[in-house]
Amino acid sequence: MSHLSSPPQKHKGERKGHGLPRGSERGSSSRDKDRSVTVSSSVPMPAGGKGSRTNCSQPTPQKVPNRLISEKSPYLLQHAYNPVDWYPWGQEAFDKARKEDKPIFLSVGYSTCHWCHMMEEESFQNEEIGRLLNEDFVSVKVDREERPDVDKVYMTFVQATSNGGGWPMSVWLTPNLQPFVGGTYFPPEDGLTRVGFRTVLMRIREQWNQNKSTLLENSQRVTAALLARSEISMGDRQLPPSAATMNSRCFQQLDEGYDEEYGGFAEAPKFPTPVILSFLFSYWLSHRLTQDGSRAQQMALHTLKMMANGGIRDHVGQGFHRYSTDRQWHVPHFEKMLYDQAQLTVAYSQAFQISGDEFYSEVAKGILQYVARNLSHRSGGFYSAEDADSPPERGMRPKEGAFYVWTVKEVQQLLPEPVLGATEPLTSGQLLMKHYGLTEAGSISPSQDPKGELQGQNVLTVRYSLELTAARFGLEVEAVRTLLNSGLEKLFQARKHRPKPHLDSKMLAAWNGLMVSGFAVTGAVLGQERLISYAISGAKFLKRHMFDVASGRLMRTCYAGSGGTVEHSNPPCWGFLEDYAFVVRGLLDLYEASQESAWLEWALRLQDTQDRLFWDSRGGGYFCSEAELGAGLPLRLKDDQDGAEPSANSTSAHNLLRLHGFTGHKDWMDKCVCLLTAFSERMRRVPVALPEMVRALSAHQQTLKQIVICGDPQAKDTKALLQCVHSIYIPNKVLILADGDPSSFLSRQLPFLSTLRRLEDQATAYVCENQACSMPITEPCELRKLLHQ
């Protein structure tokens, strides 16, 4: 069964067993899967299951909106006409639950979640289920992207008390916000092997009325156990573990799960996990002369190539879908996420640095082309996601993948022109269908489409190299390349007339920070100022619309308003740890790409705010949320898994090292050591769950290189040295431009910069470690040699 009829199987988080990092584990900040068929409880409860999607009834003018109509979140607004008396997360709902002594039903999801749509259509639009919820529960709806703290706390409960987790997440809480029953997607009615949502509601109502004291006792016991299990602290440890040992163990665990044929890790479903690829590249760099080093490079490059050739990549419009439902990267879950695009463009840029193969740089540019076209606000910000579902034709019920799939007939009609010079009669449509594996029967197997909604439909997947396709028809390779590109452009133009997937136009600081990195790093690697300018626009957007100057705090969200305006919720949703960590990383990457020190100065200020709001001065490391913001929640967590996104603590460890390299401030190095020490036990037990933190541990123990370029920022010789540095894969470095001004920001931070001079008035490079610098270098080729050592 596939995502087209039933949710993919959940993968256990580390708390339930070891395994490769997955974005959905422990309710982390990705959406690798958007549902589960499990229910968990601190008392015995029925199991949920799969259901079929019913007709989607659109809100009509006769329907009365509930209080969600006043919210800004696209996800909450999707539920504003439900017959459920929804409350947003907040004191009004909690007070009502306490006053009326009712349990809280908490439903968490996001606007582009396929199984969230299904549960809404089947259950939350159902008048009778709405009546049950309104009479016996206080119903609270949360957008997990607005409140990742709420999502993490209750996903921890669901995953710790069951064998899975995902979205939509359904959790029942006491009026004091302690969970006692949790699950994910429920069908509305009982089936042969499952209990429906209506029955679950009635059983919980019965338990609450007849057995409340036992429920409350069990809830308190489970919460206390979760609190003990989730604590991450330095304890009596003084130092973090050996980087060499953690590196070796992490690599071995990845090696064991590697798919030799198709790349990637584990079987199906398969996820693009950039943190793993980043670890493998770093591992290769420090083990280049060993067999394991060569294998790490091969594993990462092969995975990136297979993904780019597979159906998980949108060959017509570019960008990557969320995950593949099969081992071959062929049939995707069609949702497109901003955080995937951001991280994958960096991964493909690094693959280009390492291999020199322009295949990878072309993929990176394609991703950024998609983001600029589809996910960009006119003021410079970046939207969150595009849905998997869309109507095949206007007025029809949405289906997953409808916007992206093709029939042979469509392609033949769009591309009828004959191909001149072929060894057999051939149209450009037939050439494209051969290369991308389109068939009359369709390329989606019945096992992935049990309801028959996609019979005869095809997902484009590269089946042959250009050389093989050219040889098959006796054509020149460049001629085939031109014909295929022309054909894809015609498909792209035709696809514009299809109903588009829903766009989640919410803008999140964290994901915008990742996207600033994506444009900045790729622009620097490829030497394309136009891409760096997108990163600058993104950073300006963050500063203008998502930063409170008076308090120095980031806002978590803003929203696209009418006429290109930007709107905020009232009161504003303040930033979480990941917002600061990812924005700081984006600003550091942007400084290195643009050499504009204003971005570095802002990064330092945000890091100071992050330390003030989230640092655990007793146990080390950062909490995910502010103490005040999460008041009332039963847990205050530290995210301890690198999944579809790196954990904010892993990212912060890198940021602290880089900030120390840019400023020499000892406090940030001390914090980095405390953070790595606090996560020591987690890294020792299962390093593969924290590959990004293992990278930070290695960078700390090897020390960062400070690469200083002394020169005029606008001069050709300065730019040549800078571009030389950008063209080489050097993950553990800071790149500093010293323009000779002793009053400049960086000169004030690092006094030793004033001792470095240009040689014979030429732009000059120095490679420094611990303030000991190399001999001066003026030629890019000499600098390249030194950096490759």
CSV table of N, CA and C in Angstrom, one decimal, residues 157 170 196 275-276 312 488 654 659 700 742:
chain,number,residue,atom,x,y,z
A,157,PHE,N,5.2,12.4,23.8
A,157,PHE,CA,4.3,11.5,24.5
A,157,PHE,C,3.8,10.4,23.5
A,170,SER,N,-3.3,13.5,17.2
A,170,SER,CA,-4.5,13.7,18.1
A,170,SER,C,-4.1,13.3,19.5
A,196,GLY,N,-12.8,3.5,15.1
A,196,GLY,CA,-12.9,4.8,14.5
A,196,GLY,C,-12.9,6.0,15.5
A,275,VAL,N,21.4,16.1,6.2
A,275,VAL,CA,22.4,16.0,7.3
A,275,VAL,C,23.3,14.8,7.2
A,276,ILE,N,22.8,13.7,6.6
A,276,ILE,CA,23.6,12.5,6.4
A,276,ILE,C,24.6,12.8,5.3
A,312,ILE,N,11.4,11.8,-7.5
A,312,ILE,CA,11.4,12.7,-6.3
A,312,ILE,C,11.8,14.1,-6.7
A,488,LEU,N,10.7,19.5,-22.2
A,488,LEU,CA,10.3,19.8,-20.8
A,488,LEU,C,9.7,21.2,-20.6
A,654,HIS,N,27.8,24.5,15.6
A,654,HIS,CA,28.6,25.0,14.5
A,654,HIS,C,28.6,26.5,14.5
A,659,LEU,N,31.4,31.7,15.2
A,659,LEU,CA,31.4,33.0,15.8
A,659,LEU,C,32.7,33.2,16.6
A,700,HIS,N,35.3,21.1,16.2
A,700,HIS,CA,35.8,21.6,17.4
A,700,HIS,C,37.2,21.0,17.8
A,742,PRO,N,41.4,49.8,10.3
A,742,PRO,CA,41.6,49.3,11.7
A,742,PRO,C,40.3,49.5,12.5
